[in-house]
Amino acid sequence: MFCIQCEQTMRTPAGNGCSYAQGMCGKLAETSDLQDLLIYLLQGVSAYAVKAREFDIIDSEVDTFVPKAFFATLTNVNFDDDRIVGYVEHANELRTRLKTAYEAACAAAGQTPVELSAPAQLVLGASKPEMLAQAVVALPNRGDVHEDILGLRLLCLYGLKGAAAYMEHARVLNQTNDEVAGEFHEIMAFLGEDSIDGDKLLDTAMEIGKLNYRIMEMLDKGETMAFGHPEPTQVNTVAVKGKAILVSGHDMVDLELILQQTEGKGINVFTHGEMLPALAYPEFKKYPHLVGNYGSAWQNQQKEFANFPGAVVMTSNCIIDPNVGNYSDRIFTRSIVGWPGVTHLTGDDFSLVIEKALQLDGFAYDEIPHMITIGFARNALLAAAPAIVENVKNGSIKHFFLIGGCDGDKNERSYFTDLATQAPDDSIIMTLGCGKYKFNKLEFGEINGIPRLLDIGQCNDAYSAIQLALALSEAFECDLNELPLSIVLSWFEQKAIVVLLTLLSLGVKDIRTGPTPPAFLSDNLLKILEDKFGLRTTTTAEEDLKTILNAA
Ligand code: FSO
Ligand code: SF4
């Protein structure tokens, strides 16, 4: 096993990365190896997809499956070996199908098929033990390679993984694009070639960032077409009396199905974690039994789900061991999510969840409401832009902070709470992703009617933040980097990596990331990223605020 993709990876004097029997997230070595083998095969599928496209052969099942299965290997998504083996076998079938189509097209055109990279040629073992035995060729740190090259390969691999996740989120909202899928396959295939060209790898990282900008745009379109534009909304964040279902993860299509199927059944539905922004979409306001948000970010789920007296649905990342809080019999997984022994739901029928919620006690009483305001996505932000510009011009707003990304359980993450609470009163704080839970229930007040804390949405809604920044740079006729805007990204997993790559590829400079730099980036690479993009690691809130505001 070798995995170094998330912030909680093992860091030891002997070397970084989870490489023993189990990762810090609970992922077992066998699961990790099977996931690596899956990625390797997917790179082989993509290699054939690229060649097949030269003959205008586009296999839409391949275009759907590759990013979706890749998503299953993100941190805290799928811990179920049997499901991963199923993905491996399906990848193998699709690779054969594309190979056959490609070779037939070559034969018809009188051409000799090109010999492709090792992932396109691997002969897959027939059983799980055989697959595990061959997984060593697929480890992400395979080969004897300089740490800077390995770091760049992993930056690309993990960035593309984040982009794959957003592609799948967009696809469930019917947003697909042949060109985007083609570029995705090209990068996936390239990463299977184990390049040692540092410049090419760094360029590829930027390409991934640009590709992800388009994917986030597709996702924004899919969400707003399906559910309308989020609008500023007051949301209750405590228990409401009655039977209950809690919906976590990012997939709002699942939330809609659950709301439709629970109508009139006396069940209250709550959002959790990254599902909170759903409460601001007009389409979801039609459901009075969608009563609010319960709990906070993913790392607190073992306590929060244990205390939740109803059924829980995990529509996407991040899942952690449900046996710890003893709720594995009342949590359900969807799509790419998996935990061994937990009921996995396919199709559109949520009756098992509803039955479970009806069997359980539900909340015995209403707690005193605690309201927070959410819903400042693209439209609401752009509608507020003229007032914001006016307040910048008259000196009432002096600085903008974008503090967002993932949450996590390390103590150092109090940095983000400190930064938000210590930001001066004449500054606006925009936030997104589950990192917002470090401060989103606190009171920040207003500046001439504009709330100081603007919750933009899920991590992919970084797209909305970029739109506001573009609108402001147009209004002030300046470059993005000349705006009084400081971006502080809390990273934990691969979606945050690709959001970072997107911002870098747009030319955004001086981003801070924390609480610690990714362990897969060598000191040299961190230096290169600092020199090229001004990227730096967070220090203390006091120190960073001083530096930021003095430079302003
Ligand atoms: Fe959080 Fe998990 Fe959105 Fe991530 S729930 S950590 S960046 O997967 O996806 O913010
Ligand atoms: Fe380790 Fe993170 Fe990989 Fe889990 S996902 S094995 S914690 S690096």
Coordinates of C-alpha atoms and ligand atoms in Angstrom, one line a residue:
M1 CA 0.0 0.0 0.0
F2 CA 1.1 3.5 -0.7
C3 CA -1.3 6.5 -0.4
I4 CA -0.4 10.1 0.3
Q5 CA -3.4 11.8 -1.2
C6 CA -4.9 13.6 1.8
E7 CA -3.9 15.9 4.6
Q8 CA -4.1 13.2 7.3
T9 CA -1.5 10.9 5.6
M10 CA 1.2 9.5 7.8
R11 CA 4.2 11.7 8.2
T12 CA 7.3 9.9 9.7
P13 CA 11.0 10.7 9.7
A14 CA 11.4 7.6 7.5
G15 CA 9.1 9.1 4.8
N16 CA 5.6 10.3 4.3
G17 CA 2.5 8.4 3.1
C18 CA 0.2 5.6 4.4
S19 CA 2.2 2.5 3.6
Y20 CA 1.4 -0.1 6.3
A21 CA -1.6 -2.3 6.9
Q22 CA -4.1 0.5 7.1
G23 CA -4.2 4.2 6.2
M24 CA -5.0 6.9 8.8
C25 CA -8.5 7.1 7.3
G26 CA -9.1 3.4 8.0
K27 CA -8.5 2.3 4.4
L28 CA -7.0 -1.2 4.4
A29 CA -3.9 -2.0 2.4
E30 CA -5.9 -4.4 0.2
T31 CA -8.5 -1.8 -0.6
S32 CA -5.8 0.7 -1.4
D33 CA -4.0 -1.7 -3.7
L34 CA -7.2 -2.6 -5.5
Q35 CA -7.9 1.1 -5.9
D36 CA -4.5 1.6 -7.4
L37 CA -5.0 -1.3 -9.8
L38 CA -8.4 0.3 -10.7
I39 CA -6.8 3.7 -11.5
Y40 CA -4.1 1.9 -13.6
L41 CA -6.7 0.1 -15.7
L42 CA -8.7 3.3 -16.1
Q43 CA -5.6 4.9 -17.5
G44 CA -5.5 2.0 -20.0
V45 CA -9.1 2.6 -20.8
S46 CA -8.4 6.2 -21.4
A47 CA -5.4 5.4 -23.6
Y48 CA -7.7 3.5 -25.9
A49 CA -10.4 6.2 -25.6
V50 CA -7.9 8.7 -27.0
K51 CA -6.9 6.5 -29.9
A52 CA -10.6 5.6 -30.7
R53 CA -11.5 9.2 -30.8
E54 CA -9.0 9.7 -33.7
F55 CA -11.6 7.6 -35.6
D56 CA -14.5 9.5 -34.1
I57 CA -15.4 6.5 -31.9
I58 CA -16.9 7.9 -28.7
D59 CA -18.2 5.4 -26.2
S60 CA -20.5 7.3 -23.8
E61 CA -20.4 4.5 -21.3
V62 CA -16.6 4.8 -21.1
D63 CA -16.9 8.6 -20.8
T64 CA -19.3 8.1 -17.8
F65 CA -17.6 5.2 -16.2
V66 CA -13.9 6.3 -16.1
P67 CA -14.4 9.5 -14.0
K68 CA -17.1 7.9 -11.9
A69 CA -14.9 4.9 -11.0
F70 CA -11.9 7.2 -10.4
F71 CA -14.1 9.2 -8.0
A72 CA -14.5 6.0 -6.0
T73 CA -10.8 6.2 -5.1
L74 CA -11.0 9.7 -3.5
T75 CA -10.3 10.0 0.2
N76 CA -13.3 8.8 2.3
V77 CA -15.4 7.5 -0.5
N78 CA -15.3 3.7 -1.0
F79 CA -13.9 1.2 1.5
D80 CA -15.7 -1.8 0.0
D81 CA -13.3 -4.2 -1.7
D82 CA -16.0 -6.1 -3.5
R83 CA -17.3 -2.9 -5.1
I84 CA -13.8 -1.9 -6.1
V85 CA -13.2 -5.4 -7.7
G86 CA -16.5 -4.9 -9.6
Y87 CA -15.2 -1.6 -10.9
V88 CA -11.8 -3.2 -11.9
E89 CA -13.6 -5.9 -13.8
H90 CA -15.8 -3.5 -15.6
A91 CA -12.8 -1.3 -16.5
N92 CA -11.2 -4.4 -18.0
E93 CA -14.3 -5.1 -20.1
L94 CA -14.5 -1.6 -21.4
R95 CA -10.8 -1.5 -22.2
T96 CA -11.3 -4.7 -24.3
R97 CA -14.3 -3.2 -26.0
L98 CA -12.5 0.0 -27.0
K99 CA -9.4 -1.9 -28.0
T100 CA -11.5 -4.1 -30.4
A101 CA -13.2 -1.0 -31.8
Y102 CA -9.9 0.8 -32.2
E103 CA -8.2 -2.1 -33.9
A104 CA -11.1 -2.7 -36.2
A105 CA -11.0 1.0 -37.2
C106 CA -7.3 0.8 -37.9
A107 CA -7.8 -2.3 -40.0
A108 CA -10.6 -0.7 -42.0
A109 CA -8.3 2.3 -42.6
G110 CA -5.3 0.2 -43.5
Q111 CA -3.3 1.4 -40.5
T112 CA -1.3 -0.5 -37.9
P113 CA -2.6 0.0 -34.4
V114 CA -0.2 2.0 -32.2
E115 CA 1.4 0.1 -29.2
L116 CA 0.0 1.8 -26.1
S117 CA 1.5 2.3 -22.6
A118 CA 1.6 -0.5 -19.9
P119 CA -1.8 0.3 -18.4
A120 CA -3.4 -0.4 -21.7
Q121 CA -1.6 -3.8 -21.9
L122 CA -1.9 -5.2 -18.4
V123 CA -3.5 -8.7 -18.5
L124 CA -5.9 -8.6 -15.5
G125 CA -5.7 -11.4 -13.0
A126 CA -8.8 -13.6 -12.8
S127 CA -9.4 -13.4 -9.1
K128 CA -9.1 -10.9 -6.2
P129 CA -5.8 -12.6 -4.9
E130 CA -4.4 -12.5 -8.4
M131 CA -5.4 -8.8 -8.8
L132 CA -3.8 -8.0 -5.4
A133 CA -0.6 -9.8 -6.5
Q134 CA -0.3 -7.6 -9.6
A135 CA -1.3 -4.3 -7.9
V136 CA 2.4 -3.6 -7.2
V137 CA 2.9 -2.4 -10.8
A138 CA 0.1 0.2 -10.2
L139 CA 1.3 1.8 -7.0
P140 CA 1.3 5.6 -7.4
N141 CA 5.0 5.7 -6.3
R142 CA 6.0 3.0 -8.8
G143 CA 9.5 3.1 -10.3
D144 CA 12.6 4.7 -9.0
V145 CA 11.8 8.3 -9.6
H146 CA 13.1 11.6 -8.2
E147 CA 10.8 13.0 -5.5
D148 CA 10.1 16.2 -7.5
I149 CA 8.9 14.2 -10.5
L150 CA 6.8 11.9 -8.2
G151 CA 5.3 15.0 -6.5
L152 CA 4.3 16.5 -9.9
R153 CA 2.8 13.2 -11.0
L154 CA 0.8 13.0 -7.8
L155 CA -0.2 16.7 -8.1
C156 CA -1.7 15.8 -11.5
L157 CA -3.2 12.5 -10.4
Y158 CA -4.9 13.9 -7.3
G159 CA -6.0 17.0 -9.1
L160 CA -7.5 15.0 -11.9
K161 CA -9.2 12.8 -9.3
G162 CA -10.9 15.9 -7.9
A163 CA -11.9 17.0 -11.4
A164 CA -13.3 13.5 -12.0
A165 CA -15.5 13.8 -8.9
Y166 CA -16.9 17.1 -10.2
M167 CA -17.5 15.5 -13.7
E168 CA -19.6 12.9 -12.0
H169 CA -21.5 15.5 -10.0
A170 CA -22.2 17.4 -13.2
R171 CA -23.2 14.2 -15.1
V172 CA -26.0 13.3 -12.6
L173 CA -27.4 16.7 -13.6
N174 CA -27.2 15.8 -17.3
Q175 CA -24.2 17.9 -17.9
T176 CA -21.7 16.1 -20.1
N177 CA -19.4 17.3 -22.8
D178 CA -17.5 15.2 -25.4
E179 CA -14.6 17.7 -25.6
V180 CA -14.2 17.8 -21.8
A181 CA -14.3 14.0 -21.7
G182 CA -11.8 13.8 -24.5
E183 CA -9.4 16.1 -22.6
F184 CA -9.9 14.2 -19.5
H185 CA -9.0 10.9 -21.3
E186 CA -5.9 12.5 -22.7
I187 CA -4.6 13.6 -19.3
M188 CA -5.6 10.2 -17.7
A189 CA -3.7 8.4 -20.5
F190 CA -0.7 10.7 -20.2
L191 CA -0.5 10.0 -16.5
G192 CA -0.4 6.3 -17.3
E193 CA 2.8 6.9 -19.3
D194 CA 4.8 7.7 -16.1
S195 CA 6.4 10.8 -17.6
I196 CA 9.7 12.1 -16.1
D197 CA 9.3 15.5 -17.9
G198 CA 8.9 18.0 -15.0
D199 CA 7.9 20.9 -17.3
K200 CA 5.3 18.8 -19.1
L201 CA 3.9 17.6 -15.7
L202 CA 3.6 21.1 -14.4
D203 CA 1.9 22.2 -17.6
T204 CA -0.4 19.2 -17.2
A205 CA -1.3 20.4 -13.7
M206 CA -2.3 23.7 -15.2
E207 CA -4.3 22.0 -17.9
I208 CA -6.2 20.0 -15.2
G209 CA -6.9 23.3 -13.5
K210 CA -8.3 24.8 -16.7
L211 CA -10.3 21.7 -17.5
N212 CA -11.8 21.8 -14.0
Y213 CA -12.9 25.4 -14.5
R214 CA -15.1 24.2 -17.4
I215 CA -16.3 21.3 -15.3
M216 CA -17.3 23.6 -12.4
E217 CA -19.1 25.8 -14.9
M218 CA -21.0 22.7 -16.2
L219 CA -21.9 21.7 -12.6
D220 CA -23.0 25.3 -11.8
K221 CA -25.2 25.2 -15.0
G222 CA -26.6 21.7 -14.0
E223 CA -27.5 22.8 -10.5
T224 CA -29.0 26.1 -11.4
M225 CA -31.0 24.6 -14.3
A226 CA -32.4 21.9 -12.1
F227 CA -33.0 23.8 -8.9
G228 CA -32.9 27.5 -9.7
H229 CA -30.4 30.1 -8.4
P230 CA -29.6 30.0 -4.7
E231 CA -30.9 33.0 -2.9
P232 CA -30.0 34.3 0.6
T233 CA -31.8 32.1 3.0
Q234 CA -32.2 31.7 6.8
V235 CA -31.6 28.1 7.8
N236 CA -32.3 26.4 11.1
T237 CA -29.4 24.3 12.4
V238 CA -30.9 22.4 15.3
A239 CA -33.2 19.5 16.0
V240 CA -36.9 19.7 15.0
K241 CA -39.4 17.3 16.6
G242 CA -40.4 14.2 14.6
K243 CA -39.1 11.3 12.5
A244 CA -36.0 12.1 10.6
I245 CA -33.7 11.5 7.7
L246 CA -30.3 13.1 7.3
V247 CA -28.8 13.6 3.9
S248 CA -25.1 14.2 3.5
G249 CA -22.6 14.5 0.6
H250 CA -22.9 16.7 -2.5
D251 CA -25.6 15.0 -4.7
M252 CA -28.7 17.2 -4.7
V253 CA -30.5 14.9 -7.1
D254 CA -30.6 12.3 -4.4
L255 CA -31.9 14.9 -1.9
E256 CA -34.7 15.8 -4.3
L257 CA -35.7 12.1 -4.7
I258 CA -35.8 11.7 -1.0
L259 CA -37.9 14.8 -0.5
Q260 CA -40.4 13.6 -3.2
Q261 CA -40.7 10.2 -1.7
T262 CA -41.1 11.4 1.9
E263 CA -43.9 13.9 1.1
G264 CA -46.8 13.4 3.5
K265 CA -45.1 10.7 5.5
G266 CA -44.5 12.7 8.6
I267 CA -40.7 12.6 8.2
N268 CA -38.5 15.6 8.5
V269 CA -35.5 15.8 6.2
F270 CA -32.2 17.5 7.3
T271 CA -29.1 18.3 5.3
H272 CA -25.6 17.6 6.7
G273 CA -22.1 18.7 5.7
E274 CA -21.8 19.7 2.1
M275 CA -25.6 19.3 1.5
L276 CA -26.3 22.5 3.5
P277 CA -26.3 24.8 0.4
A278 CA -29.3 22.9 -1.1
L279 CA -31.5 24.7 1.4
A280 CA -30.9 28.0 -0.6
Y281 CA -32.2 26.7 -4.0
P282 CA -35.8 27.7 -4.9
E283 CA -36.7 24.2 -6.0
F284 CA -36.0 22.8 -2.5
K285 CA -38.0 25.5 -0.8
K286 CA -41.1 23.7 -2.1
Y287 CA -40.7 21.0 0.5
P288 CA -41.8 22.2 4.0
H289 CA -40.5 18.9 5.5
L290 CA -36.9 20.0 4.5
V291 CA -36.5 21.5 7.9
G292 CA -32.9 22.6 8.2
N293 CA -29.3 21.5 8.6
Y294 CA -28.1 19.2 11.4
G295 CA -24.5 18.9 12.5
S296 CA -21.4 20.1 10.8
A297 CA -18.6 18.8 8.7
W298 CA -17.6 15.2 7.8
Q299 CA -15.0 14.6 10.5
N300 CA -17.7 15.0 13.2
Q301 CA -20.1 12.4 11.7
Q302 CA -19.3 9.6 14.1
K303 CA -20.7 11.7 16.9
E304 CA -23.4 13.5 14.9
F305 CA -24.8 10.5 13.1
A306 CA -24.7 8.5 16.4
N307 CA -26.8 11.2 18.0
F308 CA -29.2 11.5 15.1
P309 CA -32.3 9.5 15.8
G310 CA -33.1 8.6 12.2
A311 CA -31.8 7.2 8.9
V312 CA -28.7 8.7 7.2
V313 CA -27.9 8.8 3.5
M314 CA -24.4 9.3 2.3
T315 CA -24.7 10.6 -1.3
S316 CA -20.9 11.2 -1.9
N317 CA -17.8 11.9 0.1
C318 CA -16.8 12.0 3.0
I319 CA -17.8 8.7 4.8
I320 CA -15.9 7.4 7.8
D321 CA -16.3 4.2 9.8
P322 CA -20.0 3.9 10.9
N323 CA -19.2 1.1 13.3
V324 CA -17.5 3.5 15.6
G325 CA -20.8 5.3 16.4
N326 CA -22.8 2.1 16.1
Y327 CA -25.1 3.3 13.3
S328 CA -24.1 1.0 10.4
D329 CA -27.6 -0.5 10.4
R330 CA -29.2 2.9 9.7
I331 CA -26.8 4.6 7.3
F332 CA -27.2 4.0 3.5
T333 CA -24.6 4.7 0.7
R334 CA -25.3 5.8 -2.8
S335 CA -23.4 6.0 -6.1
I336 CA -19.6 5.6 -5.7
V337 CA -19.8 5.6 -1.8
G338 CA -19.2 2.2 -0.1
W339 CA -18.5 0.8 3.3
P340 CA -18.4 -3.0 3.8
G341 CA -21.7 -4.3 5.4
V342 CA -23.6 -1.0 4.9
T343 CA -26.7 -1.1 2.7
H344 CA -25.9 0.3 -0.7
L345 CA -28.8 1.7 -2.7
T346 CA -29.0 1.8 -6.4
G347 CA -31.8 3.1 -8.6
D348 CA -34.3 5.8 -7.5
D349 CA -36.1 4.0 -4.7
F350 CA -35.5 5.2 -1.2
S351 CA -38.2 3.1 0.5
L352 CA -35.6 1.3 2.7
V353 CA -34.4 4.6 4.1
I354 CA -38.0 5.7 4.7
E355 CA -38.9 2.4 6.5
K356 CA -35.8 2.8 8.7
A357 CA -36.7 6.4 9.5
L358 CA -40.2 5.4 10.5
Q359 CA -38.9 2.6 12.8
L360 CA -36.6 4.9 14.6
D361 CA -37.7 7.4 17.4
G362 CA -36.9 10.7 15.7
F363 CA -36.4 13.8 17.7
A364 CA -38.6 14.0 20.8
Y365 CA -38.8 17.8 20.9
D366 CA -37.9 21.0 19.1
E367 CA -34.7 22.8 20.1
I368 CA -34.6 26.6 20.2
P369 CA -33.9 27.5 16.6
H370 CA -30.4 28.7 15.7
M371 CA -30.6 30.4 12.3
I372 CA -27.7 31.0 9.9
T373 CA -27.7 32.7 6.5
I374 CA -26.6 30.9 3.4
G375 CA -27.2 31.2 -0.4
F376 CA -24.6 33.7 -1.8
A377 CA -23.8 31.8 -4.9
R378 CA -23.2 33.3 -8.4
N379 CA -26.5 35.1 -9.0
A380 CA -26.9 36.5 -5.5
L381 CA -23.2 37.6 -5.5
L382 CA -23.5 39.3 -8.8
A383 CA -26.7 41.0 -7.8
A384 CA -24.9 42.3 -4.7
A385 CA -21.8 43.4 -6.8
P386 CA -22.9 47.0 -7.5
A387 CA -23.6 47.6 -3.7
I388 CA -20.3 45.9 -2.9
V389 CA -18.4 48.1 -5.5
E390 CA -20.1 51.2 -4.0
N391 CA -19.0 50.3 -0.5
V392 CA -15.5 49.6 -1.6
K393 CA -15.4 53.1 -3.3
N394 CA -16.7 54.9 -0.2
G395 CA -14.2 53.0 2.0
S396 CA -16.7 51.0 4.0
I397 CA -15.3 47.7 2.7
K398 CA -11.5 47.5 2.6
H399 CA -10.7 43.9 2.1
F400 CA -12.2 40.5 1.0
F401 CA -11.2 37.1 2.3
L402 CA -12.1 33.9 0.7
I403 CA -11.7 31.3 3.4
G404 CA -12.9 27.9 2.2
G405 CA -12.2 24.3 1.3
C406 CA -12.3 21.2 3.4
D407 CA -12.7 20.8 7.1
G408 CA -10.8 18.2 9.2
D409 CA -10.1 17.3 12.8
K410 CA -6.6 18.6 13.3
N411 CA -6.3 21.2 16.1
E412 CA -4.3 23.5 13.8
R413 CA -7.5 24.0 11.9
S414 CA -8.6 26.5 14.6
Y415 CA -6.4 28.8 12.4
F416 CA -9.4 29.2 10.1
T417 CA -11.8 30.2 12.9
D418 CA -9.2 32.6 14.2
L419 CA -8.6 34.1 10.8
A420 CA -12.4 34.7 10.2
T421 CA -13.1 36.0 13.7
Q422 CA -10.0 38.3 13.7
A423 CA -10.5 39.7 10.2
P424 CA -11.2 43.4 10.6
D425 CA -14.8 44.7 10.7
D426 CA -14.4 46.5 7.4
S427 CA -13.7 43.2 5.6
I428 CA -16.1 40.7 3.9
I429 CA -15.5 37.0 4.4
M430 CA -16.6 34.6 1.6
T431 CA -16.7 30.9 2.4
L432 CA -17.4 27.6 0.7
G433 CA -16.9 23.9 1.1
C434 CA -17.2 22.1 4.5
G435 CA -14.4 24.2 5.9
K436 CA -17.1 26.9 6.6
Y437 CA -18.2 25.0 9.6
K438 CA -15.2 26.3 11.5
F439 CA -17.1 29.6 11.8
N440 CA -20.4 29.6 10.0
K441 CA -22.5 29.6 13.1
L442 CA -20.9 32.7 14.5
E443 CA -22.2 36.2 14.2
F444 CA -20.2 38.5 11.8
G445 CA -22.6 41.5 11.4
E446 CA -23.1 43.6 8.3
I447 CA -21.5 46.4 6.4
N448 CA -24.3 48.8 5.3
G449 CA -26.7 46.0 4.8
I450 CA -24.2 43.6 3.3
P451 CA -23.6 40.5 5.5
R452 CA -19.9 40.3 6.4
L453 CA -20.1 36.5 6.1
L454 CA -21.2 35.3 2.6
D455 CA -21.7 31.5 2.4
I456 CA -21.2 30.7 -1.3
G457 CA -22.0 27.0 -1.2
Q458 CA -20.3 23.7 -1.8
C459 CA -16.5 23.5 -2.6
N460 CA -17.3 23.4 -6.4
D461 CA -19.1 26.7 -6.0
A462 CA -15.6 28.2 -6.0
Y463 CA -16.8 28.9 -9.5
S464 CA -19.2 31.5 -8.1
A465 CA -16.5 33.1 -6.1
I466 CA -14.4 33.4 -9.2
Q467 CA -17.3 35.1 -11.0
L468 CA -17.6 37.7 -8.3
A469 CA -13.8 38.3 -8.4
L470 CA -14.0 38.7 -12.2
A471 CA -17.0 41.1 -11.9
L472 CA -15.1 43.2 -9.3
S473 CA -11.9 43.3 -11.4
E474 CA -14.0 44.5 -14.3
A475 CA -15.7 47.2 -12.2
F476 CA -12.4 48.4 -10.9
E477 CA -10.6 47.9 -14.2
C478 CA -7.8 46.0 -12.6
D479 CA -6.2 42.6 -12.7
L480 CA -7.6 39.8 -10.4
N481 CA -4.4 40.0 -8.4
E482 CA -4.8 43.7 -7.8
L483 CA -8.1 43.3 -6.0
P484 CA -8.1 43.6 -2.2
L485 CA -8.8 39.9 -2.1
S486 CA -6.9 37.2 -0.1
I487 CA -7.6 33.5 -0.7
V488 CA -7.0 31.1 2.1
L489 CA -7.7 27.5 1.1
S490 CA -8.2 24.8 3.8
W491 CA -7.2 21.6 2.0
F492 CA -7.9 18.1 3.0
E493 CA -8.5 16.0 0.0
Q494 CA -8.4 15.9 -3.8
K495 CA -11.3 18.2 -4.6
A496 CA -9.5 21.0 -2.8
I497 CA -6.4 20.2 -4.8
V498 CA -8.2 20.7 -8.1
V499 CA -9.8 23.9 -6.9
L500 CA -6.3 25.1 -6.1
L501 CA -5.1 24.1 -9.6
T502 CA -8.0 25.9 -11.1
L503 CA -7.2 29.1 -9.3
L504 CA -3.5 28.8 -10.2
S505 CA -4.3 28.2 -13.9
L506 CA -6.4 31.4 -13.9
G507 CA -3.3 33.3 -12.8
V508 CA -4.4 33.9 -9.2
K509 CA -1.4 34.6 -7.1
D510 CA -0.5 34.6 -3.4
I511 CA -3.0 32.0 -2.3
R512 CA -2.4 30.6 1.2
T513 CA -3.1 26.9 1.9
G514 CA -3.2 25.2 5.2
P515 CA -3.1 24.0 7.8
T516 CA -0.1 22.0 6.4
P517 CA 1.3 21.6 2.8
P518 CA 0.4 18.4 0.9
A519 CA 2.9 15.7 1.9
F520 CA 3.3 14.7 -1.7
L521 CA 4.9 18.0 -2.6
S522 CA 8.7 18.0 -2.0
D523 CA 10.4 21.1 -0.6
N524 CA 11.7 21.9 -4.1
L525 CA 8.2 21.8 -5.5
L526 CA 6.8 24.0 -2.8
K527 CA 9.6 26.4 -3.6
I528 CA 8.8 26.3 -7.3
L529 CA 5.1 26.9 -6.6
E530 CA 6.0 29.8 -4.3
D531 CA 8.3 31.4 -6.9
K532 CA 5.9 30.9 -9.8
F533 CA 2.5 31.6 -8.1
G534 CA 3.3 33.1 -4.7
L535 CA 1.7 30.0 -3.2
R536 CA 2.4 29.8 0.5
T537 CA 1.5 27.8 3.6
T538 CA -0.5 29.4 6.4
T539 CA 1.3 30.5 9.5
T540 CA -0.8 31.9 12.4
A541 CA -3.9 33.9 11.9
E542 CA -2.3 37.0 13.6
E543 CA 0.8 36.8 11.4
D544 CA -1.0 36.2 8.2
L545 CA -3.5 38.9 8.8
K546 CA -0.7 41.3 9.5
T547 CA 1.1 40.4 6.3
I548 CA -2.1 40.5 4.2
L549 CA -3.3 43.8 5.5
N550 CA 0.1 45.5 5.4
A551 CA 0.5 44.5 1.8
A552 CA -3.0 45.9 1.0
Ligands
FSO1 FE1 -15.7 18.6 2.4 FE2 -15.2 16.0 2.0 FE3 -16.6 19.5 -0.5 FE4 -14.4 17.7 0.2 S1 -17.1 16.9 2.5 S2 -13.9 17.5 2.4 S3 -13.3 19.4 -0.6 O1 -15.1 15.9 0.3 O2 -15.9 17.9 -0.9 O3 -15.8 20.2 1.2
SF4_2 FE1 -3.8 7.8 4.1 FE2 -5.3 9.8 3.2 FE3 -4.7 7.8 1.7 FE4 -6.4 7.4 3.7 S1 -6.7 8.7 1.9 S2 -4.7 6.0 3.1 S3 -5.4 8.7 5.2 S4 -3.3 9.3 2.5

